[in-house]
């Protein structure tokens, strides 16, 4: 998956990302302000969560519930100083849970990332568009 999209197309992009991902662990890469959290909010909505979705910048992880009794974990490792901080919250248990794990700033815990993860890269494109790549 490699395409440009506008904010008006974000629901379609979220649906494509969910259906095209080989894994339930998604690693979101992109500069600050590119739209990672905005896309994650839409993914959670498409997966059936009615919770208020916000970036877990200080708590490191937020847990959202879906209408089908599933769980979505949303991580933000922007402010992490040492990978041990992720180990302290039990990151391995989250990754092994079988639930969706949506991870912002994954490079800050690169030695802890599981092999069964899909990488999502968002960049700014021309005309107020975003480019998304799924690997």
Short mmCIF file of N, CA and C in Angstrom, two decimals:
data_model
loop_
_atom_site.label_atom_id
_atom_site.label_comp_id
_atom_site.label_asym_id
_atom_site.label_seq_id
_atom_site.Cartn_x
_atom_site.Cartn_y
_atom_site.Cartn_z
N UNK A 1 0.85 -1.17 0.00
CA UNK A 1 0.00 0.00 0.00
C UNK A 1 0.90 1.24 0.00
N UNK A 2 0.69 2.09 -0.95
CA UNK A 2 1.43 3.34 -1.07
C UNK A 2 0.53 4.32 -1.79
N UNK A 3 -0.02 5.29 -1.06
CA UNK A 3 -0.92 6.23 -1.72
C UNK A 3 -1.01 7.53 -0.98
N UNK A 4 -1.45 8.55 -1.70
CA UNK A 4 -1.71 9.85 -1.11
C UNK A 4 -3.17 9.92 -0.70
N UNK A 5 -3.45 10.69 0.36
CA UNK A 5 -4.83 10.84 0.82
C UNK A 5 -5.02 12.20 1.47
N UNK A 6 -6.26 12.63 1.48
CA UNK A 6 -6.64 13.86 2.18
C UNK A 6 -7.36 13.47 3.47
N UNK A 7 -7.59 14.42 4.34
CA UNK A 7 -8.31 14.13 5.58
C UNK A 7 -9.72 13.64 5.30
N UNK A 8 -10.30 14.06 4.19
CA UNK A 8 -11.65 13.61 3.83
C UNK A 8 -11.66 12.11 3.48
N UNK A 9 -10.50 11.56 3.17
CA UNK A 9 -10.40 10.15 2.79
C UNK A 9 -9.87 9.26 3.92
N UNK A 10 -9.77 9.80 5.11
CA UNK A 10 -9.11 9.09 6.20
C UNK A 10 -9.85 7.81 6.60
N UNK A 11 -11.18 7.80 6.51
CA UNK A 11 -11.91 6.57 6.84
C UNK A 11 -11.55 5.46 5.86
N UNK A 12 -11.48 5.78 4.57
CA UNK A 12 -11.11 4.80 3.56
C UNK A 12 -9.68 4.30 3.81
N UNK A 13 -8.77 5.20 4.15
CA UNK A 13 -7.38 4.82 4.41
C UNK A 13 -7.32 3.89 5.63
N UNK A 14 -8.06 4.20 6.67
CA UNK A 14 -8.08 3.36 7.87
C UNK A 14 -8.57 1.95 7.53
N UNK A 15 -9.64 1.87 6.75
CA UNK A 15 -10.19 0.57 6.36
C UNK A 15 -9.18 -0.22 5.52
N UNK A 16 -8.53 0.45 4.58
CA UNK A 16 -7.52 -0.22 3.75
C UNK A 16 -6.35 -0.70 4.58
N UNK A 17 -5.93 0.12 5.52
CA UNK A 17 -4.80 -0.25 6.38
C UNK A 17 -5.14 -1.49 7.20
N UNK A 18 -6.32 -1.52 7.78
CA UNK A 18 -6.75 -2.67 8.57
C UNK A 18 -6.82 -3.92 7.71
N UNK A 19 -7.39 -3.81 6.53
CA UNK A 19 -7.55 -5.01 5.68
C UNK A 19 -6.25 -5.44 5.02
N UNK A 20 -5.32 -4.52 4.79
CA UNK A 20 -4.07 -4.88 4.10
C UNK A 20 -2.93 -5.23 5.04
N UNK A 21 -3.08 -4.96 6.32
CA UNK A 21 -2.02 -5.27 7.27
C UNK A 21 -1.97 -6.78 7.51
N UNK A 22 -0.77 -7.31 7.49
CA UNK A 22 -0.58 -8.74 7.75
C UNK A 22 -0.55 -9.03 9.25
N UNK A 23 -0.43 -7.98 10.05
CA UNK A 23 -0.29 -8.14 11.49
C UNK A 23 -1.19 -7.16 12.22
N UNK A 24 -1.47 -7.47 13.49
CA UNK A 24 -2.27 -6.57 14.33
C UNK A 24 -1.40 -5.59 15.10
N UNK A 25 -0.11 -5.66 14.89
CA UNK A 25 0.82 -4.71 15.50
C UNK A 25 1.28 -3.77 14.39
N UNK A 26 0.91 -2.49 14.53
CA UNK A 26 1.24 -1.49 13.51
C UNK A 26 2.19 -0.46 14.10
N UNK A 27 3.29 -0.23 13.41
CA UNK A 27 4.31 0.71 13.82
C UNK A 27 4.17 1.97 12.99
N UNK A 28 3.80 3.08 13.61
CA UNK A 28 3.54 4.33 12.90
C UNK A 28 4.76 5.24 12.95
N UNK A 29 5.33 5.49 11.77
CA UNK A 29 6.48 6.37 11.63
C UNK A 29 6.06 7.64 10.91
N UNK A 30 6.68 8.74 11.27
CA UNK A 30 6.40 10.01 10.63
C UNK A 30 6.77 11.14 11.56
N UNK A 31 7.01 12.29 10.96
CA UNK A 31 7.40 13.45 11.76
C UNK A 31 6.26 13.91 12.67
N UNK A 32 6.61 14.71 13.64
CA UNK A 32 5.63 15.31 14.55
C UNK A 32 4.63 16.11 13.72
N UNK A 33 3.35 15.91 13.97
CA UNK A 33 2.30 16.68 13.30
C UNK A 33 1.88 16.18 11.94
N UNK A 34 2.39 15.02 11.52
CA UNK A 34 2.06 14.52 10.19
C UNK A 34 0.69 13.83 10.14
N UNK A 35 0.15 13.45 11.30
CA UNK A 35 -1.17 12.85 11.32
C UNK A 35 -1.25 11.43 11.83
N UNK A 36 -0.25 10.98 12.56
CA UNK A 36 -0.25 9.62 13.08
C UNK A 36 -1.42 9.40 14.04
N UNK A 37 -1.57 10.29 15.01
CA UNK A 37 -2.64 10.14 16.00
C UNK A 37 -4.01 10.29 15.34
N UNK A 38 -4.14 11.19 14.39
CA UNK A 38 -5.40 11.37 13.68
C UNK A 38 -5.81 10.08 12.97
N UNK A 39 -4.86 9.43 12.32
CA UNK A 39 -5.15 8.17 11.63
C UNK A 39 -5.47 7.08 12.64
N UNK A 40 -4.74 7.03 13.75
CA UNK A 40 -5.01 6.02 14.78
C UNK A 40 -6.41 6.19 15.36
N UNK A 41 -6.83 7.43 15.56
CA UNK A 41 -8.20 7.68 16.03
C UNK A 41 -9.23 7.08 15.07
N UNK A 42 -9.00 7.25 13.79
CA UNK A 42 -9.93 6.72 12.80
C UNK A 42 -9.88 5.20 12.74
N UNK A 43 -8.70 4.62 12.87
CA UNK A 43 -8.58 3.16 12.89
C UNK A 43 -9.38 2.61 14.07
N UNK A 44 -9.25 3.22 15.23
CA UNK A 44 -10.00 2.78 16.41
C UNK A 44 -11.50 2.88 16.18
N UNK A 45 -11.94 3.96 15.55
CA UNK A 45 -13.36 4.14 15.26
C UNK A 45 -13.84 3.05 14.29
N UNK A 46 -13.06 2.79 13.24
CA UNK A 46 -13.42 1.77 12.25
C UNK A 46 -13.46 0.38 12.90
N UNK A 47 -12.57 0.14 13.86
CA UNK A 47 -12.55 -1.15 14.56
C UNK A 47 -13.69 -1.28 15.56
N UNK A 48 -14.43 -0.19 15.79
CA UNK A 48 -15.61 -0.27 16.64
C UNK A 48 -15.48 0.33 18.02
N UNK A 49 -14.48 1.17 18.24
CA UNK A 49 -14.35 1.79 19.55
C UNK A 49 -15.13 3.10 19.59
N UNK A 50 -15.89 3.27 20.65
CA UNK A 50 -16.60 4.52 20.90
C UNK A 50 -15.91 5.34 21.99
N UNK A 51 -14.74 4.86 22.43
CA UNK A 51 -13.99 5.56 23.47
C UNK A 51 -13.42 6.87 22.93
N UNK A 52 -13.06 7.76 23.83
CA UNK A 52 -12.36 8.98 23.45
C UNK A 52 -10.90 8.60 23.23
N UNK A 53 -10.43 8.81 22.02
CA UNK A 53 -9.07 8.41 21.65
C UNK A 53 -8.16 9.63 21.77
N UNK A 54 -7.08 9.47 22.53
CA UNK A 54 -6.10 10.55 22.66
C UNK A 54 -4.71 9.93 22.73
N UNK A 55 -3.72 10.73 22.44
CA UNK A 55 -2.36 10.24 22.44
C UNK A 55 -1.89 9.96 23.86
N UNK A 56 -1.34 8.77 24.09
CA UNK A 56 -0.85 8.43 25.43
C UNK A 56 0.59 8.90 25.67
N UNK A 57 0.85 10.15 25.35
CA UNK A 57 2.21 10.68 25.40
C UNK A 57 2.85 10.51 26.78
N UNK A 58 2.10 10.73 27.84
CA UNK A 58 2.68 10.65 29.18
C UNK A 58 2.42 9.30 29.85
N UNK A 59 1.33 8.64 29.52
CA UNK A 59 1.03 7.35 30.14
C UNK A 59 1.66 6.19 29.38
N UNK A 60 2.16 6.42 28.20
CA UNK A 60 2.77 5.46 27.28
C UNK A 60 1.77 4.55 26.57
N UNK A 61 0.69 4.16 27.24
CA UNK A 61 -0.29 3.28 26.59
C UNK A 61 -1.70 3.65 27.04
N UNK A 62 -2.60 3.66 26.08
CA UNK A 62 -4.03 3.79 26.36
C UNK A 62 -4.72 2.52 25.88
N UNK A 63 -5.76 2.14 26.56
CA UNK A 63 -6.53 0.95 26.22
C UNK A 63 -7.93 1.39 25.82
N UNK A 64 -8.36 0.93 24.65
CA UNK A 64 -9.69 1.25 24.15
C UNK A 64 -10.46 -0.05 23.95
N UNK A 65 -11.76 0.02 24.15
CA UNK A 65 -12.62 -1.15 23.98
C UNK A 65 -13.52 -0.96 22.77
N UNK A 66 -13.83 -2.05 22.11
CA UNK A 66 -14.69 -1.98 20.93
C UNK A 66 -16.08 -2.52 21.27
N UNK A 67 -17.00 -2.30 20.36
CA UNK A 67 -18.37 -2.78 20.55
C UNK A 67 -18.45 -4.30 20.45
N UNK A 68 -17.39 -4.94 19.99
CA UNK A 68 -17.35 -6.41 19.90
C UNK A 68 -16.51 -7.01 21.02
N UNK A 69 -16.30 -6.24 22.10
CA UNK A 69 -15.52 -6.67 23.26
C UNK A 69 -14.07 -7.00 22.95
N UNK A 70 -13.53 -6.34 21.94
CA UNK A 70 -12.11 -6.47 21.64
C UNK A 70 -11.39 -5.30 22.33
N UNK A 71 -10.08 -5.36 22.35
CA UNK A 71 -9.27 -4.33 22.98
C UNK A 71 -8.27 -3.81 21.94
N UNK A 72 -8.04 -2.50 21.97
CA UNK A 72 -7.02 -1.87 21.14
C UNK A 72 -6.05 -1.17 22.08
N UNK A 73 -4.76 -1.42 21.90
CA UNK A 73 -3.74 -0.75 22.69
C UNK A 73 -3.06 0.30 21.81
N UNK A 74 -2.95 1.51 22.33
CA UNK A 74 -2.36 2.64 21.62
C UNK A 74 -1.16 3.12 22.43
N UNK A 75 0.01 3.01 21.83
CA UNK A 75 1.26 3.38 22.49
C UNK A 75 1.84 4.65 21.87
N UNK A 76 2.50 5.45 22.69
CA UNK A 76 3.24 6.61 22.21
C UNK A 76 4.56 6.64 22.98
N UNK A 77 5.64 6.34 22.27
CA UNK A 77 6.95 6.28 22.91
C UNK A 77 7.82 7.50 22.61
N UNK A 78 7.18 8.61 22.28
CA UNK A 78 7.93 9.83 21.96
C UNK A 78 8.79 10.28 23.14
N UNK A 79 8.26 10.27 24.33
CA UNK A 79 8.97 10.80 25.49
C UNK A 79 9.77 9.75 26.27
N UNK A 80 9.87 8.56 25.74
CA UNK A 80 10.60 7.52 26.46
C UNK A 80 12.10 7.80 26.39
N UNK A 81 12.77 7.61 27.51
CA UNK A 81 14.22 7.86 27.57
C UNK A 81 15.03 6.58 27.45
N UNK A 82 14.48 5.49 27.94
CA UNK A 82 15.18 4.21 27.93
C UNK A 82 14.18 3.10 27.60
N UNK A 83 14.61 2.12 26.85
CA UNK A 83 13.73 1.01 26.49
C UNK A 83 13.20 0.28 27.72
N UNK A 84 13.94 0.35 28.82
CA UNK A 84 13.51 -0.31 30.05
C UNK A 84 12.15 0.22 30.52
N UNK A 85 11.83 1.48 30.19
CA UNK A 85 10.54 2.05 30.55
C UNK A 85 9.40 1.27 29.89
N UNK A 86 9.62 0.83 28.67
CA UNK A 86 8.62 0.02 27.98
C UNK A 86 8.52 -1.36 28.62
N UNK A 87 9.64 -1.90 29.01
CA UNK A 87 9.62 -3.20 29.69
C UNK A 87 8.89 -3.09 31.02
N UNK A 88 9.03 -1.96 31.70
CA UNK A 88 8.37 -1.76 32.99
C UNK A 88 6.84 -1.77 32.89
N UNK A 89 6.29 -1.39 31.74
CA UNK A 89 4.83 -1.42 31.59
C UNK A 89 4.34 -2.76 31.06
N UNK A 90 5.28 -3.70 30.85
CA UNK A 90 4.90 -5.03 30.39
C UNK A 90 4.64 -5.09 28.89
N UNK A 91 5.44 -4.39 28.11
CA UNK A 91 5.22 -4.29 26.67
C UNK A 91 5.10 -5.65 25.99
N UNK A 92 5.86 -6.62 26.43
CA UNK A 92 5.83 -7.95 25.81
C UNK A 92 4.45 -8.60 25.95
N UNK A 93 3.81 -8.39 27.09
CA UNK A 93 2.47 -8.95 27.30
C UNK A 93 1.46 -8.32 26.35
N UNK A 94 1.58 -7.03 26.12
CA UNK A 94 0.69 -6.36 25.17
C UNK A 94 0.90 -6.94 23.77
N UNK A 95 2.17 -7.07 23.37
CA UNK A 95 2.47 -7.57 22.03
C UNK A 95 2.01 -9.01 21.84
N UNK A 96 2.04 -9.79 22.90
CA UNK A 96 1.63 -11.20 22.83
C UNK A 96 0.13 -11.40 23.04
N UNK A 97 -0.62 -10.33 23.26
CA UNK A 97 -2.04 -10.43 23.61
C UNK A 97 -2.96 -10.85 22.46
N UNK A 98 -2.51 -10.64 21.23
CA UNK A 98 -3.37 -10.93 20.09
C UNK A 98 -4.31 -9.79 19.74
N UNK A 99 -4.27 -8.71 20.52
CA UNK A 99 -5.10 -7.54 20.26
C UNK A 99 -4.33 -6.55 19.37
N UNK A 100 -5.06 -5.59 18.81
CA UNK A 100 -4.44 -4.55 18.01
C UNK A 100 -3.50 -3.73 18.90
N UNK A 101 -2.29 -3.51 18.43
CA UNK A 101 -1.31 -2.66 19.09
C UNK A 101 -0.88 -1.61 18.07
N UNK A 102 -1.22 -0.36 18.34
CA UNK A 102 -0.92 0.76 17.45
C UNK A 102 0.16 1.61 18.12
N UNK A 103 1.34 1.67 17.51
CA UNK A 103 2.52 2.21 18.18
C UNK A 103 3.07 3.43 17.46
N UNK A 104 3.05 4.57 18.15
CA UNK A 104 3.69 5.78 17.65
C UNK A 104 5.11 5.86 18.18
N UNK A 105 6.03 6.35 17.37
CA UNK A 105 7.45 6.49 17.69
C UNK A 105 8.08 5.14 18.06
N UNK A 106 7.90 4.11 17.21
CA UNK A 106 8.43 2.79 17.51
C UNK A 106 9.96 2.73 17.53
N UNK A 107 10.63 3.64 16.84
CA UNK A 107 12.10 3.60 16.82
C UNK A 107 12.70 3.83 18.20
N UNK A 108 11.93 4.40 19.11
CA UNK A 108 12.43 4.63 20.46
C UNK A 108 12.48 3.36 21.29
N UNK A 109 11.89 2.27 20.78
CA UNK A 109 11.98 0.96 21.45
C UNK A 109 12.36 -0.11 20.43
N UNK A 110 13.18 0.26 19.46
CA UNK A 110 13.45 -0.62 18.31
C UNK A 110 13.98 -2.00 18.70
N UNK A 111 14.69 -2.13 19.80
CA UNK A 111 15.21 -3.44 20.20
C UNK A 111 14.15 -4.33 20.84
N UNK A 112 12.98 -3.77 21.12
CA UNK A 112 11.91 -4.53 21.77
C UNK A 112 10.77 -4.89 20.81
N UNK A 113 10.83 -4.37 19.60
CA UNK A 113 9.71 -4.57 18.66
C UNK A 113 9.64 -6.01 18.19
N UNK A 114 8.44 -6.55 18.11
CA UNK A 114 8.28 -7.92 17.64
C UNK A 114 8.46 -8.00 16.12
N UNK A 115 8.80 -9.18 15.65
CA UNK A 115 8.96 -9.39 14.21
C UNK A 115 7.62 -9.39 13.48
N UNK A 116 6.55 -9.73 14.20
CA UNK A 116 5.22 -9.79 13.58
C UNK A 116 4.54 -8.43 13.67
N UNK A 117 5.15 -7.44 13.02
CA UNK A 117 4.61 -6.09 13.02
C UNK A 117 4.64 -5.55 11.59
N UNK A 118 3.68 -4.68 11.29
CA UNK A 118 3.64 -4.01 10.00
C UNK A 118 4.04 -2.56 10.20
N UNK A 119 4.84 -2.06 9.28
CA UNK A 119 5.34 -0.69 9.40
C UNK A 119 4.51 0.25 8.53
N UNK A 120 4.07 1.34 9.15
CA UNK A 120 3.28 2.37 8.48
C UNK A 120 4.10 3.66 8.52
N UNK A 121 4.32 4.25 7.35
CA UNK A 121 5.05 5.50 7.28
C UNK A 121 4.16 6.57 6.66
N UNK A 122 4.02 7.69 7.35
CA UNK A 122 3.20 8.80 6.87
C UNK A 122 4.12 9.99 6.65
N UNK A 123 4.01 10.60 5.47
CA UNK A 123 4.77 11.80 5.16
C UNK A 123 3.84 12.83 4.54
N UNK A 124 4.26 14.08 4.59
CA UNK A 124 3.51 15.15 3.94
C UNK A 124 3.76 15.08 2.44
N UNK A 125 2.71 15.29 1.66
CA UNK A 125 2.81 15.34 0.21
C UNK A 125 2.33 16.71 -0.26
N UNK A 126 2.33 16.92 -1.54
CA UNK A 126 1.87 18.20 -2.10
C UNK A 126 0.37 18.39 -1.90
N UNK A 127 -0.07 19.62 -1.99
CA UNK A 127 -1.50 19.98 -1.97
C UNK A 127 -2.22 19.56 -0.70
N UNK A 128 -1.52 19.67 0.45
CA UNK A 128 -2.15 19.34 1.74
C UNK A 128 -2.52 17.86 1.87
N UNK A 129 -1.87 17.00 1.12
CA UNK A 129 -2.12 15.57 1.18
C UNK A 129 -1.08 14.90 2.07
N UNK A 130 -1.38 13.70 2.50
CA UNK A 130 -0.44 12.84 3.21
C UNK A 130 -0.15 11.64 2.31
N UNK A 131 1.05 11.09 2.44
CA UNK A 131 1.37 9.84 1.77
C UNK A 131 1.51 8.77 2.83
N UNK A 132 0.92 7.62 2.56
CA UNK A 132 1.00 6.51 3.50
C UNK A 132 1.60 5.31 2.79
N UNK A 133 2.51 4.66 3.47
CA UNK A 133 3.10 3.42 2.97
C UNK A 133 2.97 2.35 4.04
N UNK A 134 2.55 1.18 3.62
CA UNK A 134 2.42 0.04 4.52
C UNK A 134 3.41 -1.02 4.07
N UNK A 135 4.29 -1.42 4.96
CA UNK A 135 5.28 -2.48 4.65
C UNK A 135 5.13 -3.61 5.64
#
